[in-house]
XYZ file of C-alpha atoms in Angstrom:
752
model
C 129.524 1.447 95.880
C 125.894 0.318 95.624
C 126.589 -2.477 98.101
C 128.218 0.015 100.413
C 125.162 2.273 100.237
C 122.845 -0.647 101.040
C 125.017 -1.689 103.939
C 124.905 1.827 105.310
C 121.087 2.006 105.429
C 120.852 0.921 109.099
C 123.405 3.570 109.986
C 121.329 6.183 108.184
C 118.213 5.095 110.094
C 120.048 5.435 113.384
C 121.370 8.834 112.319
C 117.849 10.008 111.666
C 116.772 9.073 115.181
C 119.793 10.059 117.233
C 121.617 12.736 115.201
C 125.264 12.417 114.138
C 126.548 10.102 116.874
C 125.516 6.793 115.270
C 127.057 8.059 112.010
C 130.348 8.760 113.782
C 130.302 5.222 115.149
C 129.565 3.929 111.673
C 132.464 5.971 110.245
C 134.867 4.476 112.749
C 133.658 1.015 111.769
C 133.790 1.701 108.006
C 137.008 0.219 106.633
C 136.990 2.328 103.461
C 136.512 5.605 105.341
C 139.092 4.612 107.907
C 141.648 3.797 105.209
C 140.892 7.013 103.325
C 141.367 9.042 106.507
C 144.664 7.264 107.235
C 145.788 7.865 103.651
C 144.955 11.565 104.025
C 146.874 11.768 107.294
C 149.803 9.987 105.640
C 149.719 12.408 102.741
C 149.842 15.392 105.107
C 152.759 13.846 106.976
C 154.631 13.230 103.694
C 153.919 16.772 102.527
C 155.192 18.148 105.817
C 158.429 16.171 105.461
C 158.949 17.368 101.873
C 158.197 20.943 102.957
C 160.825 20.685 105.683
C 163.354 19.313 103.175
C 162.688 22.153 100.713
C 162.971 24.775 103.414
C 166.258 23.288 104.701
C 167.548 23.256 101.103
C 166.463 26.889 100.630
C 164.109 26.112 97.713
C 161.610 28.973 97.460
C 160.649 28.652 93.787
C 158.437 26.185 91.980
C 159.520 22.610 92.522
C 158.223 19.074 92.575
C 156.440 19.979 95.788
C 154.448 22.568 93.831
C 153.214 19.792 91.538
C 152.342 17.519 94.446
C 150.354 20.388 95.983
C 147.517 19.958 93.479
C 147.120 16.160 94.021
C 144.422 16.236 96.800
C 142.646 19.118 95.023
C 142.607 17.072 91.823
C 141.181 14.108 93.799
C 138.361 16.248 95.210
C 136.998 17.016 91.727
C 136.191 13.433 90.558
C 134.966 12.454 94.009
C 132.477 15.330 94.075
C 131.509 14.447 90.487
C 130.856 10.844 91.588
C 128.665 12.113 94.433
C 126.724 14.277 91.974
C 126.046 11.266 89.742
C 125.047 8.954 92.615
C 122.602 11.292 94.380
C 119.268 12.806 93.419
C 117.116 15.835 94.047
C 118.498 18.850 95.826
C 121.554 16.865 96.933
C 122.527 16.248 93.319
C 122.351 19.986 92.665
C 124.475 20.659 95.757
C 127.137 18.197 94.643
C 127.223 19.637 91.128
C 127.888 23.039 92.694
C 130.631 21.534 94.883
C 132.094 19.886 91.793
C 132.212 23.231 89.916
C 133.658 24.928 93.011
C 136.431 22.341 93.322
C 137.075 22.577 89.578
C 137.551 26.354 89.869
C 139.945 25.770 92.757
C 141.896 23.240 90.706
C 141.866 25.567 87.659
C 143.235 28.446 89.693
C 145.993 26.274 91.165
C 146.974 24.918 87.728
C 147.198 28.461 86.299
C 149.265 29.498 89.317
C 151.564 26.502 88.801
C 151.930 27.372 85.093
C 152.990 30.916 85.953
C 155.457 29.607 88.527
C 157.026 27.044 86.160
C 157.196 29.072 82.951
C 157.725 32.675 84.042
C 160.588 34.181 85.963
C 158.533 36.526 88.142
C 155.720 34.090 88.811
C 152.036 34.986 88.614
C 151.034 38.638 88.833
C 148.615 39.827 91.498
C 145.809 39.879 90.626
C 145.753 37.430 87.730
C 143.509 34.980 85.943
C 144.652 32.428 88.554
C 142.407 34.241 91.022
C 139.448 32.568 89.330
C 139.797 30.410 92.436
C 138.012 33.152 94.433
C 134.767 32.283 92.609
C 134.772 28.840 94.216
C 133.817 30.346 97.585
C 130.379 31.774 96.707
C 129.573 28.561 94.806
C 130.481 26.530 97.893
C 128.238 28.753 100.030
C 125.274 28.221 97.689
C 126.014 24.468 97.609
C 125.917 24.278 101.415
C 122.583 26.124 101.555
C 121.149 23.784 98.906
C 122.490 20.716 100.752
C 120.612 21.686 103.907
C 117.343 21.085 102.025
C 114.157 23.070 102.045
C 113.846 25.690 104.729
C 112.282 28.980 105.651
C 113.475 31.417 102.946
C 113.221 34.419 105.239
C 115.251 32.737 107.958
C 117.884 31.657 105.449
C 118.160 35.186 104.104
C 118.544 36.468 107.636
C 121.249 33.877 108.319
C 123.173 34.884 105.205
C 122.796 38.542 106.200
C 124.151 37.719 109.659
C 127.106 35.955 108.056
C 127.728 38.920 105.754
C 127.652 41.341 108.692
C 130.115 39.161 110.610
C 132.410 38.865 107.573
C 132.209 42.606 106.878
C 132.901 43.446 110.508
C 135.834 41.079 110.844
C 137.180 42.128 107.450
C 136.900 45.848 108.166
C 138.656 45.502 111.519
C 141.302 43.243 110.057
C 141.991 45.616 107.205
C 142.006 48.726 109.379
C 144.156 47.276 112.163
C 146.408 44.762 110.384
C 146.465 44.986 106.607
C 145.791 48.665 105.989
C 148.840 50.014 107.857
C 151.112 47.716 105.818
C 149.969 48.599 102.303
C 150.781 51.749 100.371
C 148.355 54.617 100.505
C 147.525 54.055 96.852
C 145.012 51.392 95.818
C 146.539 47.891 95.847
C 144.300 45.388 93.986
C 146.612 42.494 94.878
C 146.143 43.141 98.586
C 142.391 43.407 98.090
C 142.219 40.076 96.247
C 144.425 38.372 98.809
C 142.271 39.721 101.622
C 139.069 38.526 99.906
C 139.987 34.838 100.354
C 139.849 34.709 104.175
C 136.806 36.977 104.257
C 134.896 34.604 101.978
C 135.907 31.692 104.209
C 134.588 33.642 107.205
C 131.375 34.223 105.251
C 130.960 30.470 104.569
C 131.618 29.401 108.154
C 129.421 32.174 109.580
C 126.594 31.268 107.206
C 126.786 27.632 108.267
C 126.530 28.650 111.909
C 123.726 31.177 111.347
C 121.678 29.085 108.931
C 122.565 25.483 109.760
C 123.263 25.275 113.465
C 120.781 27.981 114.474
C 117.990 26.943 112.082
C 118.210 23.145 112.090
C 117.924 20.561 114.841
C 120.209 18.101 113.050
C 122.643 18.678 110.174
C 124.193 15.876 108.043
C 127.736 15.104 109.114
C 129.153 15.576 105.628
C 127.842 19.168 105.600
C 129.586 19.833 108.915
C 132.794 18.330 107.525
C 132.517 20.677 104.547
C 132.312 23.644 106.880
C 135.330 22.345 108.783
C 137.309 22.170 105.530
C 136.529 25.774 104.660
C 137.304 26.897 108.207
C 140.782 25.339 107.923
C 141.208 26.929 104.501
C 140.119 30.305 105.873
C 142.767 30.253 108.595
C 145.434 29.599 105.978
C 143.971 32.305 103.705
C 144.129 34.846 106.546
C 147.803 34.161 107.187
C 148.499 34.223 103.421
C 146.857 37.656 103.056
C 149.043 39.034 105.843
C 152.263 37.510 104.440
C 151.420 38.710 100.922
C 151.180 42.301 102.088
C 154.585 41.906 103.747
C 155.877 40.248 100.573
C 156.999 37.375 102.803
C 155.174 34.448 101.230
C 157.315 31.944 99.268
C 156.910 28.473 97.892
C 157.455 25.621 100.388
C 155.635 27.648 103.062
C 154.198 25.853 106.044
C 150.916 27.573 105.148
C 150.536 25.088 102.307
C 149.866 22.378 104.894
C 146.647 24.211 105.895
C 145.334 24.195 102.322
C 146.393 20.577 101.926
C 144.462 19.659 105.098
C 141.383 21.476 103.724
C 141.714 19.584 100.414
C 142.034 16.240 102.252
C 138.876 16.988 104.268
C 136.987 17.936 101.090
C 138.095 14.605 99.558
C 136.649 12.712 102.544
C 133.330 14.579 102.413
C 131.886 12.871 99.265
C 133.017 9.460 100.554
C 131.144 10.033 103.816
C 128.049 11.296 101.977
C 127.961 8.301 99.618
C 128.756 5.503 102.027
C 126.610 6.820 104.887
C 123.635 8.714 103.439
C 121.729 10.640 106.091
C 118.262 12.154 106.044
C 117.828 15.832 105.303
C 118.602 18.375 107.962
C 115.736 18.526 110.449
C 114.420 22.051 110.759
C 113.665 23.650 114.098
C 110.115 24.765 114.648
C 111.503 27.934 116.200
C 115.014 28.808 115.105
C 117.644 30.074 117.512
C 117.967 33.744 116.709
C 121.660 34.623 116.997
C 121.094 38.390 116.826
C 123.619 38.957 119.616
C 126.513 37.736 117.447
C 126.175 40.108 114.443
C 125.095 42.861 116.825
C 128.152 42.564 119.055
C 130.527 42.187 116.114
C 128.999 45.197 114.346
C 129.242 47.305 117.506
C 132.821 46.172 118.130
C 133.706 46.910 114.497
C 132.326 50.441 114.563
C 133.993 51.218 117.888
C 137.300 49.717 116.720
C 137.248 51.659 113.455
C 136.505 54.980 115.147
C 139.192 54.368 117.789
C 141.736 53.469 115.114
C 140.872 56.592 113.107
C 141.114 58.746 116.228
C 144.540 57.343 117.082
C 145.924 57.783 113.569
C 144.255 60.898 112.261
C 141.972 62.355 114.862
C 138.822 62.000 112.740
C 136.859 59.240 111.006
C 137.621 58.718 107.366
C 135.109 57.936 104.640
C 135.653 54.147 104.687
C 134.855 53.997 108.400
C 131.641 55.908 107.920
C 130.696 53.722 104.953
C 131.287 50.504 106.884
C 129.363 51.860 109.887
C 126.455 52.833 107.638
C 126.406 49.409 105.947
C 126.447 47.623 109.312
C 123.635 49.805 110.663
C 121.507 49.266 107.575
C 122.241 45.536 107.742
C 121.189 45.327 111.391
C 118.007 47.254 110.652
C 117.326 44.941 107.724
C 117.778 41.812 109.847
C 115.504 43.294 112.515
C 112.851 43.868 109.872
C 113.275 40.220 108.802
C 112.960 39.063 112.424
C 109.816 41.150 112.905
C 108.266 39.795 109.740
C 109.202 36.229 110.658
C 107.788 36.621 114.150
C 104.597 38.144 112.738
C 104.237 35.240 110.317
C 104.967 32.770 113.125
C 102.423 34.447 115.387
C 99.822 34.184 112.623
C 100.653 30.514 112.127
C 100.423 29.900 115.862
C 97.062 31.645 115.960
C 95.783 29.475 113.129
C 97.234 26.376 114.787
C 95.670 27.340 118.108
C 92.322 27.808 116.439
C 92.670 24.441 114.739
C 93.655 22.797 118.019
C 90.649 24.351 119.710
C 88.441 23.089 116.896
C 89.938 19.594 117.060
C 89.570 19.581 120.841
C 85.784 19.859 120.505
C 85.250 18.232 117.099
C 85.140 14.616 116.029
C 87.940 14.180 113.499
C 85.969 11.864 111.198
C 82.493 13.318 111.027
C 83.100 16.997 111.749
C 80.382 17.222 114.404
C 81.189 17.907 118.044
C 82.852 15.206 120.112
C 81.657 13.569 123.297
C 83.737 15.757 125.611
C 82.270 18.957 124.175
C 78.756 17.511 124.390
C 79.177 16.602 128.065
C 80.512 20.042 128.945
C 77.728 21.761 126.987
C 75.123 19.494 128.594
C 76.366 20.545 132.030
C 76.126 24.239 131.159
C 72.709 23.904 129.497
C 71.383 21.817 132.387
C 72.424 24.488 134.881
C 70.816 27.160 132.715
C 67.621 25.119 132.313
C 67.388 24.515 136.067
C 68.084 28.186 136.821
C 65.456 29.531 134.403
C 62.953 26.683 134.641
C 63.223 25.813 130.954
C 62.917 22.312 129.468
C 65.965 20.426 128.226
C 65.854 17.397 125.947
C 68.374 15.159 124.344
C 68.133 12.518 121.646
C 70.481 9.540 121.548
C 70.800 7.998 118.066
C 72.277 4.580 117.266
C 72.685 3.481 113.644
C 71.049 0.100 113.087
C 73.117 -2.874 111.863
C 76.242 -0.745 111.482
C 78.518 -3.724 112.165
C 76.984 -5.453 109.154
C 78.017 -2.510 106.960
C 81.600 -2.703 108.232
C 81.729 -6.473 107.781
C 80.173 -6.433 104.315
C 81.792 -3.374 102.713
C 84.830 -2.579 104.873
C 85.649 0.064 107.441
C 86.174 2.777 104.837
C 82.547 2.309 103.797
C 81.544 2.459 107.450
C 83.414 5.750 107.809
C 81.607 7.141 104.771
C 78.259 6.155 106.304
C 79.170 7.878 109.575
C 80.120 11.065 107.744
C 76.861 11.082 105.762
C 74.789 10.331 108.848
C 76.452 13.141 110.812
C 75.817 15.575 107.964
C 72.139 14.636 107.767
C 71.680 14.989 111.516
C 73.450 18.356 111.600
C 71.273 19.763 108.811
C 68.056 18.589 110.460
C 68.399 20.475 113.771
C 68.544 24.144 114.729
C 71.785 26.114 114.787
C 71.428 26.457 118.563
C 71.207 22.680 119.036
C 74.324 20.590 119.594
C 74.970 17.514 117.460
C 77.845 15.312 118.635
C 79.297 11.908 118.017
C 78.781 10.033 121.258
C 80.888 7.007 120.383
C 81.178 4.420 117.615
C 77.970 4.608 115.598
C 76.117 6.606 118.268
C 75.241 10.296 117.958
C 73.489 12.647 120.348
C 71.514 15.853 119.848
C 71.116 18.298 122.729
C 67.963 20.430 122.440
C 67.845 23.382 124.890
C 64.371 24.773 125.524
C 62.617 21.820 123.834
C 59.922 19.869 125.689
C 59.182 16.158 125.394
C 56.578 16.348 122.642
C 58.693 18.630 120.460
C 61.761 16.464 121.114
C 59.842 13.403 119.942
C 58.818 15.192 116.742
C 62.427 16.285 116.119
C 63.633 12.738 116.745
C 61.195 11.406 114.195
C 62.401 13.996 111.685
C 65.963 12.874 112.326
C 65.017 9.223 111.892
C 63.202 9.876 108.628
C 66.056 12.074 107.400
C 68.591 9.312 107.970
C 66.683 6.809 105.842
C 65.468 9.374 103.317
C 67.939 8.302 100.605
C 70.497 5.588 100.078
C 74.169 6.108 100.933
C 76.867 5.074 98.461
C 79.540 2.821 99.996
C 81.793 2.355 96.939
C 82.049 -0.070 94.031
C 78.533 0.850 92.918
C 76.967 -0.395 96.156
C 74.694 1.618 98.429
C 72.817 1.021 101.663
C 69.625 2.237 103.304
C 70.406 3.625 106.728
C 68.043 3.268 109.674
C 68.467 4.235 113.298
C 67.011 3.678 116.746
C 66.473 6.790 118.856
C 65.942 7.379 122.560
C 64.468 10.665 123.808
C 64.785 12.008 127.346
C 63.485 15.294 128.718
C 64.363 16.556 132.184
C 61.609 16.188 134.759
C 59.047 14.260 132.686
C 57.538 10.798 133.206
C 60.327 8.317 133.944
C 63.117 10.790 133.219
C 65.348 12.239 135.922
C 64.865 15.695 137.321
C 67.774 18.062 136.716
C 68.300 18.927 140.356
C 69.740 16.165 142.528
C 69.204 15.776 146.268
C 72.358 17.807 146.938
C 71.360 20.620 144.581
C 73.645 19.465 141.793
C 72.643 18.794 138.212
C 71.866 15.124 137.521
C 73.062 15.075 133.920
C 74.140 11.426 134.128
C 70.580 10.481 135.009
C 69.299 12.284 131.935
C 71.826 10.482 129.713
C 70.905 7.145 131.275
C 67.244 7.813 130.584
C 67.966 8.455 126.901
C 70.200 5.399 126.781
C 67.493 3.246 128.304
C 64.954 4.564 125.816
C 67.361 3.827 122.992
C 67.784 0.249 124.204
C 64.032 -0.178 124.221
C 63.815 1.143 120.669
C 66.259 -1.542 119.563
C 64.455 -4.245 121.546
C 61.187 -3.338 119.847
C 62.576 -3.964 116.379
C 64.834 -0.959 115.663
C 64.141 1.955 113.284
C 61.906 3.675 115.800
C 61.876 6.373 118.483
C 61.134 5.637 122.145
C 60.630 8.255 124.847
C 62.137 7.647 128.289
C 59.708 6.554 131.010
C 57.437 4.320 128.932
C 58.636 1.095 130.565
C 55.295 -0.665 130.166
C 55.484 -0.382 126.407
C 58.354 -2.860 126.192
C 57.356 -6.254 124.818
C 59.949 -8.722 126.059
C 58.596 -11.431 123.789
C 60.011 -9.468 120.829
C 63.387 -8.904 122.478
C 65.854 -10.254 119.867
C 68.268 -11.261 122.629
C 65.841 -13.715 124.263
C 65.912 -17.236 122.763
C 62.447 -17.845 121.227
C 62.492 -21.506 122.257
C 62.988 -20.609 125.921
C 60.276 -17.916 125.760
C 57.927 -20.596 124.415
C 59.063 -22.893 127.216
C 58.291 -20.219 129.836
C 54.774 -19.949 128.442
C 54.338 -23.745 128.741
C 55.351 -23.604 132.389
C 53.009 -20.671 133.077
C 50.141 -22.653 131.553
C 50.810 -25.514 133.988
C 50.759 -23.202 137.015
C 47.675 -21.035 136.537
C 45.178 -19.729 134.009
C 46.707 -16.275 134.586
C 50.003 -14.804 133.382
C 53.065 -15.257 135.566
C 56.501 -14.778 133.941
C 55.386 -11.852 131.793
C 54.075 -10.072 134.904
C 57.283 -10.815 136.832
C 59.342 -9.308 133.989
C 57.111 -6.238 133.773
C 57.192 -5.600 137.524
C 60.929 -6.247 137.671
C 61.440 -3.369 135.220
C 59.335 -1.044 137.357
C 60.978 -2.094 140.620
C 64.477 -1.876 139.212
C 63.794 1.591 137.849
C 62.446 2.700 141.238
C 65.723 1.427 142.754
C 67.732 3.482 140.227
C 69.331 0.520 138.471
C 71.088 1.186 135.158
C 69.436 0.112 131.933
C 71.686 -2.933 131.427
C 70.755 -4.273 134.888
C 67.096 -3.523 134.200
C 67.310 -5.514 130.981
C 68.850 -8.495 132.732
C 66.275 -8.383 135.549
C 63.372 -8.299 133.083
C 64.832 -11.016 130.848
C 65.642 -13.295 133.802
C 62.145 -12.642 135.210
C 60.622 -13.706 131.905
C 62.545 -17.011 131.994
C 62.959 -17.612 135.740
C 60.674 -20.691 135.914
C 61.766 -22.560 132.757
C 63.504 -25.177 134.916
C 60.051 -26.333 136.090
C 59.573 -28.006 132.714
C 61.176 -31.067 134.346
C 58.834 -30.970 137.384
C 55.819 -33.252 137.154
C 52.568 -31.375 136.518
C 50.975 -33.190 139.448
C 53.543 -31.685 141.808
C 52.962 -28.191 140.461
C 49.166 -28.583 140.918
C 49.351 -30.268 144.331
C 47.285 -28.308 146.914
C 49.251 -29.260 150.027
C 52.904 -29.232 150.931
C 55.034 -31.571 148.772
C 56.744 -34.567 150.311
C 60.527 -34.897 150.461
C 60.900 -36.522 147.025
C 58.616 -33.923 145.435
C 60.457 -31.162 147.271
C 63.769 -32.376 145.817
C 62.334 -32.030 142.310
C 61.154 -28.502 143.045
C 64.496 -27.424 144.559
C 66.306 -28.418 141.361
C 64.383 -26.121 139.038
C 66.529 -22.944 139.568
C 69.709 -24.806 138.620
C 67.922 -26.575 135.754
C 66.817 -23.194 134.408
C 70.374 -21.810 134.654
C 71.746 -24.789 132.724
C 69.132 -24.392 130.004
C 70.151 -20.744 129.584
C 73.849 -21.614 129.460
C 73.834 -24.737 127.329
C 70.888 -24.173 125.013
C 69.883 -20.529 125.250
C 73.226 -18.815 124.673
C 72.472 -16.486 127.618
C 74.982 -17.462 130.323
C 74.668 -13.929 131.749
C 71.120 -14.762 132.901
C 71.953 -18.193 134.358
C 73.144 -17.037 137.834
C 70.103 -14.745 138.130
C 67.624 -17.523 137.394
C 69.556 -19.926 139.633
C 69.343 -17.461 142.567
C 65.728 -16.316 142.398
C 64.728 -18.623 145.319
C 67.616 -17.551 147.554
C 66.560 -15.681 150.710
C 68.054 -12.482 152.061
C 68.664 -14.177 155.419
C 70.586 -17.058 153.762
C 67.906 -19.756 154.314
C 66.935 -20.075 150.661
C 67.959 -22.557 147.988
C 69.812 -23.952 146.100
C 73.068 -22.529 147.601
C 72.022 -20.641 150.702
C 73.312 -17.258 149.512
C 72.580 -14.268 151.729
C 72.374 -10.474 151.498
C 74.583 -8.859 148.858
C 75.803 -12.303 147.742
C 72.512 -12.617 145.867
C 72.528 -10.672 142.567
C 70.299 -7.594 142.747
C 68.323 -8.861 139.746
C 67.515 -12.093 141.592
C 66.441 -10.143 144.695
C 64.061 -8.110 142.537
C 62.664 -11.234 140.852
C 62.140 -12.904 144.241
C 59.721 -10.170 145.382
C 57.922 -9.978 142.022
C 57.660 -13.784 141.768
C 56.206 -14.067 145.275
C 53.647 -11.324 144.570
C 52.585 -13.011 141.337
C 52.278 -16.384 143.085
C 50.245 -14.962 145.971
C 47.902 -12.986 143.730
C 47.223 -15.743 141.181
C 44.262 -18.111 141.401
C 45.109 -21.809 141.335
C 42.817 -24.774 140.816
C 43.182 -25.671 144.473
C 43.118 -22.187 146.062
C 42.136 -18.589 145.463
C 44.686 -15.813 145.228
C 45.377 -13.439 148.130
C 44.003 -9.941 148.193
C 46.304 -6.954 147.750
C 46.234 -6.286 151.500
C 46.987 -9.914 152.343
C 49.816 -10.119 149.842
C 51.201 -6.794 151.093
C 51.241 -8.148 154.640
C 53.235 -11.183 153.507
C 55.803 -9.008 151.749
C 56.147 -6.814 154.836
C 56.669 -9.882 157.031
C 59.370 -11.095 154.643
C 61.462 -7.860 154.835
C 64.974 -8.741 155.957
C 64.155 -12.454 155.980
C 62.964 -13.704 152.634
C 63.303 -10.366 150.855
C 65.826 -7.565 150.531
C 64.253 -4.710 152.562
C 65.143 -2.054 149.957
C 63.608 -4.106 147.151
C 60.508 -4.886 149.210
C 60.006 -1.203 150.057
C 60.424 -0.124 146.397
C 57.912 -2.765 145.279
C 55.340 -1.853 147.934
C 55.697 1.831 147.020
C 54.750 0.890 143.462
C 51.801 -1.081 144.829
C 50.637 1.995 146.731
C 50.936 4.114 143.579
C 48.878 1.619 141.590
C 51.793 0.873 139.238
C 51.644 -2.890 139.959
C 48.780 -3.960 137.761
C 46.538 -7.027 137.995
C 47.460 -10.371 136.466
C 45.989 -10.794 133.018
C 44.418 -14.050 131.856
C 46.739 -16.184 129.790
C 46.178 -15.998 126.088
C 45.590 -19.369 124.419
C 48.854 -21.007 123.416
C 49.561 -21.180 119.693
C 48.138 -24.404 118.246
C 51.408 -25.054 116.441
C 54.642 -25.374 118.386
C 58.030 -24.284 117.106
C 59.795 -27.030 115.225
C 61.089 -29.633 117.690
C 61.244 -27.180 120.594
C 62.135 -29.885 123.097
C 64.762 -31.625 120.965
C 67.435 -29.458 122.506
C 66.009 -29.658 126.036
C 66.730 -33.135 127.418
C 65.862 -33.901 131.023
C 68.701 -33.007 133.397
């Protein structure tokens, strides 16, 4: 049996997904079940033949057939006992109840057989043999237990529905069929005989009201149990009618109905053991079958009153009693429905509130999520623009968070995020919005807060995050630091709230904060940077720039002029790119590539770089190689392949006449187009050993002449606008180079 249960596990898994159909296929393929079903069918055929023989022989008393009658009932008892021993939990309880129910059935049949064999008149009615009637309520309880846990109120309503149906059917049946055939005096035998079919109706009705209406799927063996009692109930109904007529005898064809019910109840434990199914799956909202008990109750009352009117002209006491019970029952079930619906409405309200909370809340940290922040930012930006009030936001990124995840695990990282969110939430006003922006990034929206106050709040947040250590499990703890970017609408380099089309430029405000955050990280982390302070960025401390190549750029600058070159190009590239509206990532690449754009000149002879006149062809070939040489240095030795195409293209011309590849227009990366203008300005304004630098007016004229030819017109215009505003500062003298070089800086830079 254990092997059979293991073999049936796939079938049970399929049954859980697709309902009873895979189990039916498994039953057809199960040799044991198939043989048991064939044996049951064979038994019924044999019993039918023996019944026909007895009837032809006129045998109406106890006979061998009466002994054979109890065989399938006797088989049902040990099989249900086996199921009780092989199952667990609520199913074990259900099978113990089925076992007791079948035992009562068998006990009643044995007592009946004893009366028939050893007394002349047979069993009296009623008698102790009617202990069998107790098996029905036990079977009903067993079925309810087998269905598993469910809504108690809905189960009670289902049982009440079944009782109303049974009472209605029973009252009509008694009034119209049984009552006219029995004496006017009380007949307990008729009452007991009539109780059997009514209890079967109760069981089947309860299964329909509780199981089918309240559950999405029901185990097949439970359905088979209901089928067995339905077959038994049909036989009981005919038996009650024949008993009243005193027409029932041994060797009746009715016995085949009870035999079929016993055979089905023998198959049920085999199916349950060999093909275990998951518990019945409850419906979220049960199918209320109020129309069924309502119609049956109405039909019962009408039928009873009509029958009384036909026979006596007025309703008797039993009719009024039944009508009163049905009315009270219907009112009771309506009260249950109302209470259930009220409870369900309350649950739905709670669930809706929870869904609304989850829709705007980050599940891990409990602060608002990004979607809620963006929607709130839009509303607050419109309000700030309408009333002329300031609006600030702070973007917070936890420093070295990946190291925490890698060192202590993701559960520790989650704990850090939760603690960080809690500290941020407690440090701001109730009217401020704290949200998780993504990953280890948080954002605080500060309505009505100007730039200075926002900076002070940001510093409070930063200090609050690193105020105390955070436990990460196993006795370990970490000190948390963060980089913060502050942006306030309409100040310094930040975006104004109102766009050109009158809309709210909230994306610009977010980009400003993001750019400030990036600068905070580039300047060493654990600091706050306010948007717009582009000149404060020291590219030499950018952790993403290879120190060896930065040193190399300084060596090249020293060969060219006593004044700065690459640092100025990087600084101006930031300003020009921001004037063009480039995103912070593009700005970073433009500045970094500007800082390193001339490193390829390390392979150009110093005499060529200092030559006052035009170089000859051989010298020109050396100079034309330096953009590609710089790109290869970045790719092969600097681990910055993203900057290589920008450095390689900084001598391309907008009209396609540049070098090394003759790119034109939009084919040239925007960063390289920006560097080209800044590089030319720095070259024209610097003083060389062989020539003085151009004046601002002279250099401006050269840039204007190059619009559309050497330079991108949009970039040239943005740069000249900065010149007019005085944002393009003068070249600073070069600081003396460090007396001590980095260890073997040129060992990784062979000539190309």
